[in-house]
Short mmCIF file of C-alpha atoms in Angstrom, two decimals:
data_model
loop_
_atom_site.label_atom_id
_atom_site.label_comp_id
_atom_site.label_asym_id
_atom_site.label_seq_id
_atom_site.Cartn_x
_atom_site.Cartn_y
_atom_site.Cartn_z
CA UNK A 1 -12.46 -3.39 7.87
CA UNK A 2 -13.89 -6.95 7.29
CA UNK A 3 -11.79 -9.55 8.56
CA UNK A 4 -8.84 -10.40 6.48
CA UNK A 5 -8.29 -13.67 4.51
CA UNK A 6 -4.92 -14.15 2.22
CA UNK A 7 -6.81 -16.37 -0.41
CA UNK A 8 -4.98 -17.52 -3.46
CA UNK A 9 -7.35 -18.90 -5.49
CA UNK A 10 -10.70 -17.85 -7.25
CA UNK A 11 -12.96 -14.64 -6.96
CA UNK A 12 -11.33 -14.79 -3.33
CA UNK A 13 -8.22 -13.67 -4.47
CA UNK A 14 -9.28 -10.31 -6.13
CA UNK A 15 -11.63 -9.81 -3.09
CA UNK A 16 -8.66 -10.47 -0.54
CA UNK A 17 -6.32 -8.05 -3.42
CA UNK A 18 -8.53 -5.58 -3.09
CA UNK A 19 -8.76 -5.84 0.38
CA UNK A 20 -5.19 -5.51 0.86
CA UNK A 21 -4.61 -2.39 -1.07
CA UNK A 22 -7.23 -0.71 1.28
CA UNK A 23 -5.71 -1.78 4.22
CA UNK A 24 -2.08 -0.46 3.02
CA UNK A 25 -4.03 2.62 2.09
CA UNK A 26 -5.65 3.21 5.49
CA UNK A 27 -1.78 2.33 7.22
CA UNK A 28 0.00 4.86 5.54
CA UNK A 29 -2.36 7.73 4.98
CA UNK A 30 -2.31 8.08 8.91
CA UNK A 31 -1.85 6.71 11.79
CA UNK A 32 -3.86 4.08 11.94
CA UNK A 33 -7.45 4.65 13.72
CA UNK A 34 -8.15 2.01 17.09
CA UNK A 35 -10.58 -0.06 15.41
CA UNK A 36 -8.55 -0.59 12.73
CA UNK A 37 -5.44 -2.07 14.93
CA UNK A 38 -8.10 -3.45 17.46
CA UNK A 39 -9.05 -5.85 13.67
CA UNK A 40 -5.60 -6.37 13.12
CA UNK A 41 -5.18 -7.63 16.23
CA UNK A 42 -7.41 -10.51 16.23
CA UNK A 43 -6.74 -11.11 12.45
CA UNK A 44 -5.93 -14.15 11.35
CA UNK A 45 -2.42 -15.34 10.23
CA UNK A 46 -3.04 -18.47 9.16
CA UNK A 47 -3.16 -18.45 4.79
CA UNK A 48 -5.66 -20.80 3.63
CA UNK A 49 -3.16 -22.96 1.74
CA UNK A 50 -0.10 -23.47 4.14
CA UNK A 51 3.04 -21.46 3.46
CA UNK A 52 1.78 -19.12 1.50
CA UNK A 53 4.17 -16.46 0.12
CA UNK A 54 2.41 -13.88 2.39
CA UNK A 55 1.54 -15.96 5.99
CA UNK A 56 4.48 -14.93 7.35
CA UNK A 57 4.90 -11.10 6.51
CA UNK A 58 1.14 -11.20 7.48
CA UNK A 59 2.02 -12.64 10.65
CA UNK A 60 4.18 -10.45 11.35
CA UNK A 61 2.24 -7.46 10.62
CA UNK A 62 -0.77 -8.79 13.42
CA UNK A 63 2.60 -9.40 15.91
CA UNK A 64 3.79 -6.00 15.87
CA UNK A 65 0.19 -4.56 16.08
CA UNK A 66 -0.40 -6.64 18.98
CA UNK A 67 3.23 -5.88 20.60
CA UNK A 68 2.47 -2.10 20.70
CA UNK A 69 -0.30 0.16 22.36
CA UNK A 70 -2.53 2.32 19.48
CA UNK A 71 -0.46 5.75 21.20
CA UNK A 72 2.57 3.70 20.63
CA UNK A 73 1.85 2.94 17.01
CA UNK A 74 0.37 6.70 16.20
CA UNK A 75 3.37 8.31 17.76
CA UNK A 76 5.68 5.96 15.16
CA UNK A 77 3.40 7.55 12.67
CA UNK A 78 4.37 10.78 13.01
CA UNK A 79 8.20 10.14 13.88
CA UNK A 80 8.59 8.12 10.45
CA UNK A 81 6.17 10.12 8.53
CA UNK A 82 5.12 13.70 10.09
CA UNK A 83 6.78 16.65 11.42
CA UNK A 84 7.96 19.93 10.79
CA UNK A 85 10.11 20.36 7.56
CA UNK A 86 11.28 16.64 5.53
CA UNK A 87 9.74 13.29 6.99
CA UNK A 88 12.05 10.82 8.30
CA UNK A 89 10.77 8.80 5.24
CA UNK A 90 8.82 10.30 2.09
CA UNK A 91 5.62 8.41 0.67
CA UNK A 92 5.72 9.60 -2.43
CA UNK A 93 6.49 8.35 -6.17
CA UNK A 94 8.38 11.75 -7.71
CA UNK A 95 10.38 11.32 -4.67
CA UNK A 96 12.05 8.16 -5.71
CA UNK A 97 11.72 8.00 -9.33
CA UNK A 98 12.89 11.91 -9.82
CA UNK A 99 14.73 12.54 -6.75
CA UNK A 100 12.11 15.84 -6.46
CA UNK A 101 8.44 15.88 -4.99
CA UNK A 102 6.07 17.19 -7.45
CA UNK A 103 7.81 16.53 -10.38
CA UNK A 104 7.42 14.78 -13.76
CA UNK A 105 6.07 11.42 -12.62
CA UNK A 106 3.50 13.43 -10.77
CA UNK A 107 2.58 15.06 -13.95
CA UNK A 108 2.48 11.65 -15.65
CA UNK A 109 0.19 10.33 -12.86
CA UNK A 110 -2.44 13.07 -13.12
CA UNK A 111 -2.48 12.58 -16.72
CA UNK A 112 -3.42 8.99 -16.40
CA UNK A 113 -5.66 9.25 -13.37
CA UNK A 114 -7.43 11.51 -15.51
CA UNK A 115 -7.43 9.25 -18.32
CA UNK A 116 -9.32 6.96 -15.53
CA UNK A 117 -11.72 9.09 -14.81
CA UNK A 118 -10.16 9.83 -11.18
CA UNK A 119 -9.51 12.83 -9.50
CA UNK A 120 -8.02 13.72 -6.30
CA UNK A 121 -10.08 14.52 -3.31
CA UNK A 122 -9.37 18.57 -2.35
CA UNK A 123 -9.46 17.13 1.26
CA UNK A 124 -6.33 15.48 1.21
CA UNK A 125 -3.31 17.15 1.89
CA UNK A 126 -1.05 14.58 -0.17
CA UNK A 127 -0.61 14.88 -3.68
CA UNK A 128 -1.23 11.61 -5.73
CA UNK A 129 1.96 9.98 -5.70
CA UNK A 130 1.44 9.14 -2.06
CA UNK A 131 1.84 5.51 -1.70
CA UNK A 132 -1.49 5.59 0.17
CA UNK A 133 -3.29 7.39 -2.70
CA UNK A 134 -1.68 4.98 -5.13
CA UNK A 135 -2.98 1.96 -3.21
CA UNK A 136 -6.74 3.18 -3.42
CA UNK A 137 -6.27 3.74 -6.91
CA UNK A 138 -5.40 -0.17 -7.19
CA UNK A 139 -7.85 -1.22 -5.00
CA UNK A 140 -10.91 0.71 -6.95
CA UNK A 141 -9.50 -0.65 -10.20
CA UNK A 142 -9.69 -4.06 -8.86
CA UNK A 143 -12.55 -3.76 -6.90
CA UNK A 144 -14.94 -0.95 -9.08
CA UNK A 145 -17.91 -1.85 -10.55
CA UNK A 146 -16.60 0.11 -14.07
CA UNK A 147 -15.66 -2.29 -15.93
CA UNK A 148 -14.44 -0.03 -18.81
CA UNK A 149 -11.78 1.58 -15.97
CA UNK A 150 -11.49 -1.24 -13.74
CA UNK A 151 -9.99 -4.25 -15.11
CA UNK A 152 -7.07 -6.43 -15.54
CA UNK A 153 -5.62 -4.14 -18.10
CA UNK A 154 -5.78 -1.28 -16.65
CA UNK A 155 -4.80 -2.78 -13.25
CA UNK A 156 -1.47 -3.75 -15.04
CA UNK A 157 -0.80 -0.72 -16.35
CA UNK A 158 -1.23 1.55 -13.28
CA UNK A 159 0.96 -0.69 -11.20
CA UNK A 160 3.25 -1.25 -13.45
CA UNK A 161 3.44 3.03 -13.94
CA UNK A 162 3.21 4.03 -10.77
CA UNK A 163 3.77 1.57 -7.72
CA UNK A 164 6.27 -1.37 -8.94
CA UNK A 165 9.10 1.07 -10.37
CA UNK A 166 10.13 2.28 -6.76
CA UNK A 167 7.64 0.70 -4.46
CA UNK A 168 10.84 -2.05 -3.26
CA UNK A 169 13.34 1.48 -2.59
CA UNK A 170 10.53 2.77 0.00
CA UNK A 171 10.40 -0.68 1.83
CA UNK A 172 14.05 -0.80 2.06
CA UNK A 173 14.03 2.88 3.49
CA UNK A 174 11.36 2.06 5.92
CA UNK A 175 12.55 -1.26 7.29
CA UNK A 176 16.02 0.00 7.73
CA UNK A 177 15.09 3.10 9.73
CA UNK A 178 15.63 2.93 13.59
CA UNK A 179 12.05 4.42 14.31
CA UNK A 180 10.33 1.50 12.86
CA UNK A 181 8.90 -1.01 14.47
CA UNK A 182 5.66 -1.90 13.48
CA UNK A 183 5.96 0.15 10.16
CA UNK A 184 8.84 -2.47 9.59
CA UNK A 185 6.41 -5.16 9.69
CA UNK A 186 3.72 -3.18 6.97
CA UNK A 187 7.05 -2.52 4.90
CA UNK A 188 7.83 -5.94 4.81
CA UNK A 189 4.17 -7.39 4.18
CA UNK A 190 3.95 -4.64 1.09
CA UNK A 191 6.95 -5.73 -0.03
CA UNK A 192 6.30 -9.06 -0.19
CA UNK A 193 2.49 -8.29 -1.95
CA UNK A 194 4.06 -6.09 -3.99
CA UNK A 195 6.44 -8.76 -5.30
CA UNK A 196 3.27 -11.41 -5.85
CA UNK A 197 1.36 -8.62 -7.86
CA UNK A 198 4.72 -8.09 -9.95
CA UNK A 199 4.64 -11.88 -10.92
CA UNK A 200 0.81 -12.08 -11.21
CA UNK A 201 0.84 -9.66 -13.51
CA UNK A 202 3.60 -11.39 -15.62
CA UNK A 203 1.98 -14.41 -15.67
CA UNK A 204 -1.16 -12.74 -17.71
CA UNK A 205 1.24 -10.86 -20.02
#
């Protein structure tokens, strides 16, 4: 992972957008791999313009990396995430917006993934409602070099489908649930993104 500026202005923005959806894409499709913390760690939580909306959610992401060990942070993972039989908390979309895993929205999703072009890796385990899955699927449209598939339009669209409806309802599980610690810190950081995308994307309406 290159080293992480929160721009707000200019081609540095999409670049640091784009950026961000990978990174909240690589925290929670697993527990996250040493290099990837060892970055975070030495990140820096300074925004470029002072007070921006996501310095301190940032910050506190970089804190809580830096207050746990990477065993510490992989065994949250699985407590929050993993296990035999239902997660703690469930990363998916038909979860919240049906109340059932693989259910309409799901349906929905493949439809327009494959509207996009996209299809889901057979490696993965998840099915593509996973917030993680979800979060690449922003990050290509922002950052792929089709510019048929990915562009502002489509960008809009997709979030506005699939992440914004219940994106808020999994932060609030996650940041309320004992286990968390440094997973309250990423729920709190995508929570705040997710609210800047939300009124980015009404601004070009």
């Amino acid at each position: 992972m290159s080293e992480l500026h929160l721009s707000d202005e200019g081609l540095d923005e999409e670049i640091a957008r784009a950026e961000v959806y990978g990174l909240l894409a690589q925290l929670y499709q697993a527990p996250p791999a040493p290099d990837l913390l060892a970055n975070l760690r030495v990140a820096v939580t300074e925004a470029p313009t002072a007070g921006g909306f996501l310095e301190e959610p940032w910050r506190q992401v970089v804190g809580a990396a830096r207050a746990q060990t990477d065993a510490q942070i992989a065994d949250e993972y699985d407590a929050l995430f993993g296990g035999v039989g239902k997660p703690e908390v469930l990363l998916f979309g038909s979860h919240y917006l049906s109340g059932f895993l693989n259910d309409k929205p799901l349906a929905q999703l493949r439809t327009d993934l494959a509207q996009l072009g996209l299809t889901r890796d057979e490696a993965l385990a998840e099915t593509e409602d996973h917030i993680a899955y979800l979060c690449e699927v922003m990050r290509y449209l922002i950052a792929g070099d089709d510019v048929a598939v990915a562009n502002l339009t489509q960008q809009q669209r997709f979030f506005a489908t699939h992440l914004q409806p219940w994106a808020d309802r999994l932060c609030d599980d996650l940041a309320a649930h004992p286990a968390a610690r440094f997973y309250r810190a990423v729920a709190q950081f995508t929570r705040a993104f997710i609210s800047v995308e939300a009124q980015g994307f009404d601004l070009t309406a």
